[in-house]
Short mmCIF file of N, CA and C in Angstrom, two decimals:
data_model
loop_
_atom_site.label_atom_id
_atom_site.label_comp_id
_atom_site.label_asym_id
_atom_site.label_seq_id
_atom_site.Cartn_x
_atom_site.Cartn_y
_atom_site.Cartn_z
N MET R 1 -19.20 19.80 -2.67
CA MET R 1 -19.36 21.18 -3.05
C MET R 1 -20.01 21.93 -1.89
N SER R 2 -19.57 23.14 -1.65
CA SER R 2 -20.13 23.92 -0.55
C SER R 2 -20.46 25.32 -1.05
N SER R 3 -21.14 26.06 -0.20
CA SER R 3 -21.52 27.43 -0.53
C SER R 3 -21.51 28.26 0.74
N LEU R 4 -21.39 29.56 0.57
CA LEU R 4 -21.50 30.50 1.68
C LEU R 4 -22.66 31.43 1.39
N PHE R 5 -23.40 31.76 2.46
CA PHE R 5 -24.49 32.71 2.33
C PHE R 5 -24.77 33.32 3.69
N SER R 6 -25.36 34.50 3.68
CA SER R 6 -25.79 35.13 4.93
C SER R 6 -27.29 34.89 5.07
N ALA R 7 -27.74 34.86 6.32
CA ALA R 7 -29.13 34.50 6.56
C ALA R 7 -29.63 35.02 7.89
N LEU R 8 -30.94 34.92 8.05
CA LEU R 8 -31.63 35.15 9.32
C LEU R 8 -32.20 33.81 9.74
N LEU R 9 -32.15 33.51 11.03
CA LEU R 9 -32.68 32.25 11.54
C LEU R 9 -33.95 32.52 12.33
N PRO R 10 -35.01 31.75 12.08
CA PRO R 10 -36.22 31.95 12.89
C PRO R 10 -35.98 31.47 14.31
N PRO R 11 -36.60 32.13 15.29
CA PRO R 11 -36.44 31.66 16.68
C PRO R 11 -37.05 30.27 16.84
N ALA R 12 -36.60 29.57 17.86
CA ALA R 12 -37.02 28.18 18.09
C ALA R 12 -38.54 28.04 18.18
N ASP R 13 -39.21 28.98 18.86
CA ASP R 13 -40.67 28.84 19.00
C ASP R 13 -41.39 29.03 17.67
N VAL R 14 -40.91 29.92 16.83
CA VAL R 14 -41.53 30.12 15.51
C VAL R 14 -41.33 28.87 14.66
N ALA R 15 -40.11 28.31 14.66
CA ALA R 15 -39.84 27.09 13.91
C ALA R 15 -40.69 25.93 14.44
N ALA R 16 -40.82 25.81 15.76
CA ALA R 16 -41.61 24.73 16.35
C ALA R 16 -43.08 24.87 16.00
N ASP R 17 -43.62 26.09 16.05
CA ASP R 17 -45.02 26.32 15.67
C ASP R 17 -45.25 25.98 14.21
N LEU R 18 -44.33 26.39 13.35
CA LEU R 18 -44.46 26.08 11.93
C LEU R 18 -44.39 24.58 11.69
N ALA R 19 -43.44 23.92 12.33
CA ALA R 19 -43.32 22.46 12.18
C ALA R 19 -44.60 21.77 12.63
N ALA R 20 -45.19 22.21 13.75
CA ALA R 20 -46.43 21.62 14.24
C ALA R 20 -47.58 21.87 13.27
N ASP R 21 -47.67 23.09 12.72
CA ASP R 21 -48.71 23.40 11.74
C ASP R 21 -48.57 22.54 10.49
N LEU R 22 -47.34 22.35 10.03
CA LEU R 22 -47.12 21.51 8.85
C LEU R 22 -47.45 20.06 9.14
N ALA R 23 -47.05 19.56 10.33
CA ALA R 23 -47.35 18.18 10.69
C ALA R 23 -48.85 17.95 10.76
N ALA R 24 -49.58 18.91 11.32
CA ALA R 24 -51.04 18.78 11.40
C ALA R 24 -51.66 18.81 10.00
N ALA R 25 -51.15 19.66 9.14
CA ALA R 25 -51.69 19.77 7.78
C ALA R 25 -51.34 18.56 6.93
N LEU R 26 -50.19 17.93 7.22
CA LEU R 26 -49.79 16.76 6.45
C LEU R 26 -50.72 15.59 6.70
N GLY R 27 -51.19 15.45 7.95
CA GLY R 27 -52.07 14.33 8.28
C GLY R 27 -51.35 13.01 8.07
N ALA R 28 -52.09 12.02 7.59
CA ALA R 28 -51.50 10.70 7.35
C ALA R 28 -50.53 10.78 6.18
N PRO R 29 -49.39 10.12 6.33
CA PRO R 29 -48.41 10.16 5.23
C PRO R 29 -49.00 9.58 3.95
N GLU R 30 -48.76 10.27 2.87
CA GLU R 30 -49.17 9.77 1.56
C GLU R 30 -48.04 10.06 0.59
N PRO R 31 -47.94 9.30 -0.47
CA PRO R 31 -46.85 9.53 -1.42
C PRO R 31 -46.90 10.97 -1.96
N SER R 32 -45.74 11.59 -2.04
CA SER R 32 -45.67 12.97 -2.51
C SER R 32 -44.31 13.21 -3.14
N PRO R 33 -44.26 14.03 -4.17
CA PRO R 33 -42.96 14.37 -4.75
C PRO R 33 -42.21 15.44 -3.93
N LEU R 34 -42.85 15.98 -2.89
CA LEU R 34 -42.20 17.02 -2.09
C LEU R 34 -41.12 16.42 -1.18
N ARG R 35 -39.95 17.05 -1.16
CA ARG R 35 -38.87 16.71 -0.23
C ARG R 35 -38.79 17.86 0.77
N TRP R 36 -39.28 17.62 1.97
CA TRP R 36 -39.41 18.67 2.98
C TRP R 36 -38.05 19.02 3.58
N SER R 37 -37.83 20.29 3.79
CA SER R 37 -36.62 20.76 4.46
C SER R 37 -36.74 20.50 5.95
N ALA R 38 -35.66 20.11 6.58
CA ALA R 38 -35.66 19.87 8.02
C ALA R 38 -35.74 21.20 8.76
N PRO R 39 -36.56 21.30 9.81
CA PRO R 39 -36.68 22.56 10.55
C PRO R 39 -35.35 23.13 11.03
N GLU R 40 -34.39 22.28 11.36
CA GLU R 40 -33.10 22.80 11.82
C GLU R 40 -32.32 23.50 10.70
N ASN R 41 -32.75 23.33 9.46
CA ASN R 41 -32.11 24.01 8.32
C ASN R 41 -32.88 25.23 7.84
N TRP R 42 -34.01 25.53 8.46
CA TRP R 42 -34.80 26.67 8.00
C TRP R 42 -34.04 27.97 8.24
N HIS R 43 -34.05 28.82 7.23
CA HIS R 43 -33.38 30.12 7.30
C HIS R 43 -33.95 31.02 6.20
N VAL R 44 -33.69 32.29 6.33
CA VAL R 44 -34.06 33.27 5.31
C VAL R 44 -32.75 33.81 4.75
N THR R 45 -32.44 33.48 3.51
CA THR R 45 -31.19 33.92 2.90
C THR R 45 -31.22 35.43 2.68
N LEU R 46 -30.14 36.07 3.05
CA LEU R 46 -29.96 37.49 2.76
C LEU R 46 -29.13 37.64 1.50
N GLY R 47 -27.90 37.14 1.52
CA GLY R 47 -27.02 37.21 0.36
C GLY R 47 -26.41 35.85 0.10
N PHE R 48 -26.35 35.46 -1.16
CA PHE R 48 -25.76 34.18 -1.55
C PHE R 48 -24.45 34.47 -2.27
N TYR R 49 -23.39 33.78 -1.87
CA TYR R 49 -22.07 34.10 -2.39
C TYR R 49 -21.50 33.05 -3.32
N GLY R 50 -22.28 32.05 -3.67
CA GLY R 50 -21.87 31.11 -4.71
C GLY R 50 -21.51 29.72 -4.24
N HIS R 51 -21.49 28.82 -5.23
CA HIS R 51 -21.09 27.42 -5.04
C HIS R 51 -19.69 27.24 -5.61
N SER R 52 -18.88 26.49 -4.91
CA SER R 52 -17.58 26.07 -5.45
C SER R 52 -17.01 25.02 -4.53
N HIS R 53 -15.94 24.40 -4.97
CA HIS R 53 -15.31 23.38 -4.12
C HIS R 53 -14.66 24.04 -2.91
N GLY R 54 -14.12 25.24 -3.05
CA GLY R 54 -13.56 25.97 -1.92
C GLY R 54 -14.52 27.01 -1.41
N ALA R 55 -15.62 27.19 -2.12
CA ALA R 55 -16.59 28.26 -1.85
C ALA R 55 -15.85 29.59 -1.77
N ASP R 56 -16.43 30.54 -1.18
CA ASP R 56 -15.81 31.83 -0.93
C ASP R 56 -14.90 31.63 0.29
N ASP R 57 -13.90 32.45 0.44
CA ASP R 57 -13.07 32.37 1.63
C ASP R 57 -13.88 32.85 2.82
N PRO R 58 -14.15 31.98 3.80
CA PRO R 58 -15.00 32.37 4.92
C PRO R 58 -14.43 33.52 5.74
N VAL R 59 -13.13 33.60 5.89
CA VAL R 59 -12.53 34.65 6.71
C VAL R 59 -12.72 36.01 6.05
N SER R 60 -12.41 36.10 4.76
CA SER R 60 -12.59 37.39 4.09
C SER R 60 -14.06 37.74 3.92
N ARG R 61 -14.91 36.75 3.67
CA ARG R 61 -16.35 37.02 3.55
C ARG R 61 -16.90 37.49 4.88
N SER R 62 -16.45 36.90 5.98
CA SER R 62 -16.91 37.29 7.30
C SER R 62 -16.54 38.75 7.59
N ALA R 63 -15.31 39.12 7.27
CA ALA R 63 -14.87 40.51 7.50
C ALA R 63 -15.69 41.47 6.63
N TRP R 64 -15.91 41.11 5.38
CA TRP R 64 -16.72 41.92 4.46
C TRP R 64 -18.13 42.10 5.01
N LEU R 65 -18.72 41.00 5.47
CA LEU R 65 -20.09 41.05 5.98
C LEU R 65 -20.17 41.84 7.28
N ALA R 66 -19.20 41.69 8.16
CA ALA R 66 -19.18 42.45 9.41
C ALA R 66 -19.17 43.95 9.12
N GLU R 67 -18.39 44.36 8.15
CA GLU R 67 -18.33 45.77 7.77
C GLU R 67 -19.65 46.24 7.18
N ARG R 68 -20.26 45.41 6.33
CA ARG R 68 -21.51 45.78 5.67
C ARG R 68 -22.69 45.85 6.64
N LEU R 69 -22.67 45.04 7.69
CA LEU R 69 -23.80 44.97 8.62
C LEU R 69 -23.59 45.78 9.89
N ALA R 70 -22.43 46.32 10.09
CA ALA R 70 -22.13 47.09 11.30
C ALA R 70 -23.11 48.26 11.45
N GLY R 71 -23.71 48.35 12.63
CA GLY R 71 -24.62 49.45 12.93
C GLY R 71 -26.02 49.30 12.35
N ARG R 72 -26.29 48.22 11.64
CA ARG R 72 -27.63 48.02 11.07
C ARG R 72 -28.63 47.78 12.19
N PRO R 73 -29.84 48.32 12.02
CA PRO R 73 -30.85 48.13 13.08
C PRO R 73 -31.46 46.73 13.06
N ALA R 74 -31.90 46.29 14.23
CA ALA R 74 -32.71 45.08 14.33
C ALA R 74 -34.01 45.34 13.58
N ILE R 75 -34.61 44.28 13.03
CA ILE R 75 -35.84 44.43 12.27
C ILE R 75 -36.88 43.43 12.76
N ASP R 76 -38.13 43.78 12.57
CA ASP R 76 -39.24 42.89 12.91
C ASP R 76 -39.71 42.20 11.64
N VAL R 77 -39.82 40.86 11.71
CA VAL R 77 -40.25 40.08 10.55
C VAL R 77 -41.28 39.04 10.97
N ARG R 78 -41.93 38.46 9.98
CA ARG R 78 -42.88 37.36 10.20
C ARG R 78 -42.93 36.51 8.95
N LEU R 79 -43.25 35.25 9.12
CA LEU R 79 -43.47 34.34 8.00
C LEU R 79 -44.92 34.46 7.58
N GLU R 80 -45.16 34.41 6.29
CA GLU R 80 -46.52 34.59 5.78
C GLU R 80 -46.86 33.50 4.76
N LYS R 81 -47.81 33.76 3.95
CA LYS R 81 -48.36 32.78 3.01
C LYS R 81 -47.29 32.14 2.12
N ALA R 82 -47.66 31.00 1.52
CA ALA R 82 -46.74 30.22 0.71
C ALA R 82 -46.75 30.67 -0.74
N GLY R 83 -45.70 30.28 -1.43
CA GLY R 83 -45.57 30.51 -2.87
C GLY R 83 -44.60 29.48 -3.43
N THR R 84 -44.36 29.56 -4.72
CA THR R 84 -43.40 28.65 -5.34
C THR R 84 -42.48 29.38 -6.31
N PHE R 85 -41.29 28.86 -6.43
CA PHE R 85 -40.37 29.11 -7.53
C PHE R 85 -40.33 27.77 -8.25
N PRO R 86 -39.79 27.69 -9.43
CA PRO R 86 -39.66 26.36 -10.05
C PRO R 86 -38.89 25.40 -9.14
N GLY R 87 -39.58 24.35 -8.69
CA GLY R 87 -38.96 23.34 -7.85
C GLY R 87 -38.87 23.65 -6.37
N VAL R 88 -39.42 24.78 -5.92
CA VAL R 88 -39.29 25.18 -4.51
C VAL R 88 -40.63 25.68 -3.97
N LEU R 89 -41.05 25.13 -2.82
CA LEU R 89 -42.21 25.62 -2.06
C LEU R 89 -41.65 26.42 -0.90
N TRP R 90 -42.15 27.63 -0.69
CA TRP R 90 -41.60 28.51 0.33
C TRP R 90 -42.69 29.33 1.01
N LEU R 91 -42.32 29.91 2.16
CA LEU R 91 -43.14 30.91 2.84
C LEU R 91 -42.50 32.26 2.61
N SER R 92 -43.32 33.27 2.36
CA SER R 92 -42.77 34.62 2.21
C SER R 92 -42.42 35.16 3.59
N VAL R 93 -41.54 36.14 3.60
CA VAL R 93 -41.10 36.77 4.84
C VAL R 93 -41.33 38.26 4.69
N GLY R 94 -42.11 38.83 5.59
CA GLY R 94 -42.40 40.25 5.54
C GLY R 94 -41.76 40.98 6.69
N GLY R 95 -41.39 42.22 6.43
CA GLY R 95 -40.82 43.04 7.49
C GLY R 95 -40.19 44.30 6.94
N THR R 96 -40.45 45.40 7.59
CA THR R 96 -39.86 46.67 7.19
C THR R 96 -38.35 46.62 7.41
N GLY R 97 -37.60 46.99 6.42
CA GLY R 97 -36.15 47.01 6.51
C GLY R 97 -35.47 45.73 6.08
N LEU R 98 -36.24 44.68 5.80
CA LEU R 98 -35.65 43.40 5.42
C LEU R 98 -34.90 43.48 4.09
N THR R 99 -35.49 44.11 3.10
CA THR R 99 -34.83 44.22 1.80
C THR R 99 -33.56 45.05 1.90
N ASP R 100 -33.60 46.14 2.68
CA ASP R 100 -32.39 46.96 2.87
C ASP R 100 -31.28 46.14 3.52
N LEU R 101 -31.64 45.35 4.53
CA LEU R 101 -30.66 44.50 5.20
C LEU R 101 -30.08 43.48 4.21
N ALA R 102 -30.95 42.88 3.41
CA ALA R 102 -30.49 41.89 2.44
C ALA R 102 -29.55 42.51 1.41
N HIS R 103 -29.88 43.70 0.94
CA HIS R 103 -29.00 44.36 -0.03
C HIS R 103 -27.65 44.71 0.60
N ALA R 104 -27.65 45.09 1.86
CA ALA R 104 -26.38 45.37 2.55
C ALA R 104 -25.54 44.09 2.64
N ALA R 105 -26.21 42.94 2.75
CA ALA R 105 -25.53 41.66 2.86
C ALA R 105 -25.19 41.05 1.50
N GLY R 106 -25.52 41.76 0.42
CA GLY R 106 -25.12 41.28 -0.90
C GLY R 106 -26.23 40.79 -1.80
N ALA R 107 -27.48 40.82 -1.35
CA ALA R 107 -28.59 40.44 -2.23
C ALA R 107 -28.64 41.44 -3.38
N GLY R 108 -29.19 41.02 -4.49
CA GLY R 108 -29.30 41.90 -5.63
C GLY R 108 -28.10 41.82 -6.54
N GLN R 109 -27.07 41.08 -6.14
CA GLN R 109 -25.91 40.88 -7.01
C GLN R 109 -26.17 39.75 -7.99
N GLU R 110 -27.27 39.05 -7.80
CA GLU R 110 -27.65 37.97 -8.71
C GLU R 110 -28.49 38.57 -9.83
N ASP R 111 -28.86 37.75 -10.78
CA ASP R 111 -29.61 38.22 -11.94
C ASP R 111 -31.12 38.25 -11.71
N ARG R 112 -31.54 38.20 -10.46
CA ARG R 112 -32.98 38.23 -10.17
C ARG R 112 -33.20 39.12 -8.95
N PRO R 113 -34.40 39.67 -8.84
CA PRO R 113 -34.67 40.52 -7.67
C PRO R 113 -34.72 39.69 -6.39
N TYR R 114 -34.41 40.34 -5.27
CA TYR R 114 -34.45 39.67 -3.97
C TYR R 114 -35.88 39.42 -3.55
N ARG R 115 -36.18 38.21 -3.15
CA ARG R 115 -37.48 37.87 -2.57
C ARG R 115 -37.23 37.08 -1.31
N ALA R 116 -37.52 37.70 -0.16
CA ALA R 116 -37.30 37.04 1.14
C ALA R 116 -38.24 35.85 1.26
N HIS R 117 -37.66 34.70 1.58
CA HIS R 117 -38.47 33.49 1.73
C HIS R 117 -37.75 32.47 2.60
N LEU R 118 -38.53 31.54 3.13
CA LEU R 118 -38.02 30.41 3.88
C LEU R 118 -38.44 29.16 3.11
N THR R 119 -37.47 28.39 2.65
CA THR R 119 -37.77 27.19 1.86
C THR R 119 -38.35 26.10 2.75
N LEU R 120 -39.53 25.61 2.33
CA LEU R 120 -40.18 24.51 3.05
C LEU R 120 -39.89 23.16 2.41
N ALA R 121 -39.91 23.11 1.07
CA ALA R 121 -39.76 21.83 0.38
C ALA R 121 -39.27 22.05 -1.04
N TYR R 122 -38.73 20.99 -1.60
CA TYR R 122 -38.33 20.96 -3.01
C TYR R 122 -39.21 19.94 -3.71
N PHE R 123 -39.43 20.15 -5.01
CA PHE R 123 -40.23 19.22 -5.79
C PHE R 123 -39.73 19.22 -7.23
N PRO R 124 -39.96 18.12 -7.95
CA PRO R 124 -39.56 18.10 -9.35
C PRO R 124 -40.34 19.16 -10.13
N THR R 125 -39.64 19.94 -10.93
CA THR R 125 -40.32 21.03 -11.66
C THR R 125 -41.42 20.52 -12.56
N GLU R 126 -41.33 19.27 -12.98
CA GLU R 126 -42.39 18.71 -13.84
C GLU R 126 -43.59 18.19 -13.04
N GLU R 127 -43.55 18.31 -11.70
CA GLU R 127 -44.66 17.88 -10.85
C GLU R 127 -45.07 18.98 -9.88
N PRO R 128 -45.54 20.13 -10.37
CA PRO R 128 -45.86 21.25 -9.48
C PRO R 128 -47.18 21.13 -8.73
N GLU R 129 -48.01 20.16 -9.09
CA GLU R 129 -49.36 20.07 -8.51
C GLU R 129 -49.34 19.95 -6.99
N ALA R 130 -48.47 19.11 -6.46
CA ALA R 130 -48.42 18.93 -4.99
C ALA R 130 -48.05 20.22 -4.30
N ALA R 131 -47.13 20.97 -4.87
CA ALA R 131 -46.72 22.24 -4.27
C ALA R 131 -47.86 23.25 -4.34
N HIS R 132 -48.58 23.27 -5.43
CA HIS R 132 -49.70 24.21 -5.56
C HIS R 132 -50.78 23.92 -4.53
N GLU R 133 -50.97 22.65 -4.19
CA GLU R 133 -51.92 22.28 -3.13
C GLU R 133 -51.47 22.88 -1.80
N TRP R 134 -50.17 22.87 -1.53
CA TRP R 134 -49.66 23.45 -0.29
C TRP R 134 -49.76 24.96 -0.29
N VAL R 135 -49.62 25.59 -1.43
CA VAL R 135 -49.82 27.04 -1.51
C VAL R 135 -51.24 27.37 -1.05
N LYS R 136 -52.20 26.58 -1.48
CA LYS R 136 -53.60 26.78 -1.05
C LYS R 136 -53.75 26.53 0.45
N ARG R 137 -53.17 25.44 0.94
CA ARG R 137 -53.29 25.08 2.36
C ARG R 137 -52.70 26.15 3.27
N LEU R 138 -51.63 26.80 2.81
CA LEU R 138 -50.91 27.77 3.64
C LEU R 138 -51.25 29.22 3.28
N ALA R 139 -52.30 29.41 2.52
CA ALA R 139 -52.65 30.77 2.04
C ALA R 139 -52.89 31.74 3.20
N GLY R 140 -53.44 31.29 4.30
CA GLY R 140 -53.73 32.17 5.43
C GLY R 140 -52.68 32.12 6.52
N PHE R 141 -51.60 31.41 6.29
CA PHE R 141 -50.59 31.24 7.33
C PHE R 141 -49.90 32.57 7.64
N SER R 142 -49.65 32.80 8.93
CA SER R 142 -48.84 33.92 9.38
C SER R 142 -48.26 33.55 10.74
N SER R 143 -46.96 33.67 10.87
CA SER R 143 -46.32 33.39 12.16
C SER R 143 -46.44 34.63 13.04
N ARG R 144 -46.00 34.50 14.26
CA ARG R 144 -45.89 35.69 15.10
C ARG R 144 -44.76 36.55 14.54
N THR R 145 -44.80 37.82 14.84
CA THR R 145 -43.72 38.72 14.45
C THR R 145 -42.61 38.60 15.49
N TRP R 146 -41.36 38.55 15.05
CA TRP R 146 -40.23 38.52 15.96
C TRP R 146 -39.19 39.55 15.53
N THR R 147 -38.39 39.95 16.51
CA THR R 147 -37.32 40.91 16.24
C THR R 147 -36.04 40.16 15.95
N VAL R 148 -35.49 40.41 14.76
CA VAL R 148 -34.23 39.79 14.34
C VAL R 148 -33.10 40.65 14.89
N THR R 149 -32.29 40.07 15.76
CA THR R 149 -31.19 40.82 16.39
C THR R 149 -29.82 40.37 15.91
N GLU R 150 -29.79 39.41 14.98
CA GLU R 150 -28.52 39.02 14.39
C GLU R 150 -28.73 38.39 13.02
N ALA R 151 -27.72 38.57 12.19
CA ALA R 151 -27.62 37.85 10.92
C ALA R 151 -26.48 36.86 11.10
N VAL R 152 -26.45 35.83 10.27
CA VAL R 152 -25.40 34.82 10.38
C VAL R 152 -24.78 34.57 9.01
N LEU R 153 -23.54 34.13 9.03
CA LEU R 153 -22.88 33.61 7.84
C LEU R 153 -22.94 32.11 7.96
N MET R 154 -23.44 31.46 6.90
CA MET R 154 -23.62 30.01 6.92
C MET R 154 -22.85 29.37 5.78
N ARG R 155 -22.49 28.13 6.01
CA ARG R 155 -21.90 27.31 4.96
C ARG R 155 -22.86 26.16 4.68
N GLY R 156 -23.19 26.00 3.43
CA GLY R 156 -23.97 24.85 2.99
C GLY R 156 -23.02 23.73 2.67
N GLU R 157 -23.26 22.58 3.24
CA GLU R 157 -22.38 21.43 3.04
C GLU R 157 -23.19 20.25 2.58
N GLY R 158 -22.95 19.82 1.38
CA GLY R 158 -23.62 18.62 0.89
C GLY R 158 -25.09 18.80 0.60
N GLY R 159 -25.50 19.95 0.13
CA GLY R 159 -26.87 20.15 -0.31
C GLY R 159 -27.80 20.69 0.75
N SER R 160 -28.17 19.88 1.76
CA SER R 160 -29.20 20.34 2.69
C SER R 160 -28.72 20.38 4.14
N HIS R 161 -27.43 20.44 4.36
CA HIS R 161 -26.92 20.59 5.72
C HIS R 161 -26.21 21.93 5.80
N TYR R 162 -26.62 22.75 6.78
CA TYR R 162 -26.09 24.10 6.91
C TYR R 162 -25.46 24.28 8.29
N ARG R 163 -24.40 25.07 8.32
CA ARG R 163 -23.69 25.31 9.57
C ARG R 163 -23.40 26.81 9.69
N VAL R 164 -23.73 27.38 10.86
CA VAL R 164 -23.42 28.78 11.14
C VAL R 164 -21.92 28.88 11.41
N ILE R 165 -21.25 29.81 10.69
CA ILE R 165 -19.81 29.97 10.92
C ILE R 165 -19.45 31.34 11.50
N ASP R 166 -20.41 32.29 11.49
CA ASP R 166 -20.17 33.57 12.16
C ASP R 166 -21.51 34.26 12.40
N ARG R 167 -21.51 35.19 13.35
CA ARG R 167 -22.73 35.91 13.73
C ARG R 167 -22.46 37.41 13.73
N TYR R 168 -23.49 38.21 13.37
CA TYR R 168 -23.38 39.66 13.26
C TYR R 168 -24.56 40.30 13.97
N PRO R 169 -24.31 40.97 15.10
CA PRO R 169 -25.42 41.57 15.84
C PRO R 169 -26.05 42.73 15.08
N LEU R 170 -27.35 42.85 15.23
CA LEU R 170 -28.10 44.00 14.73
C LEU R 170 -28.53 44.79 15.95
N ASN R 171 -28.53 46.10 15.85
CA ASN R 171 -28.83 46.95 17.01
C ASN R 171 -30.31 46.90 17.38
N ARG R 172 -30.57 46.72 18.65
CA ARG R 172 -31.94 46.79 19.16
C ARG R 172 -32.36 48.25 19.20
N ALA R 173 -33.68 48.50 19.25
CA ALA R 173 -34.21 49.87 19.25
C ALA R 173 -33.62 50.71 20.38
N SER R 174 -33.39 50.10 21.54
CA SER R 174 -32.87 50.85 22.68
C SER R 174 -31.42 51.28 22.47
N GLU R 175 -30.72 50.65 21.51
CA GLU R 175 -29.32 50.97 21.27
C GLU R 175 -29.15 51.97 20.12
N ARG R 176 -30.21 52.25 19.39
CA ARG R 176 -30.11 53.10 18.19
C ARG R 176 -29.88 54.54 18.53
#
């Protein structure tokens, strides 16, 4: 089963700093119900287009997304403190214009409001204690601010493996 979604990717240095901070906070390995997401899969979902065996048609979705994102400005974002959804530990993502960009990419078509986040780990919903400990550990976390100059269309393949299949430039301030 696969899925298509649009996303923002953190720059390599932000991902590396976050991975180092998490590794330092983890300390010695101990049993945990948390299943950590691999840094190479970290992303901020803008719009999710569904799960299916054929998923959405990537060619038509790419054309749709290119039209929706054309001329959109680059935005400044940062990763911030942690939170949870049932079964998910995440970092919030702050930035002016992020919600507008997400709505242009199709967010809000689901039955819940858009909340920008980067998934760090999954956990069994009946074992939230370990995730709540991480929410406390990451309460003061904040990455550097970076300028997002492109959105991507991604395909999820087999649960936790993601592949970029198209890119959409966002205008830098000097081009506006």
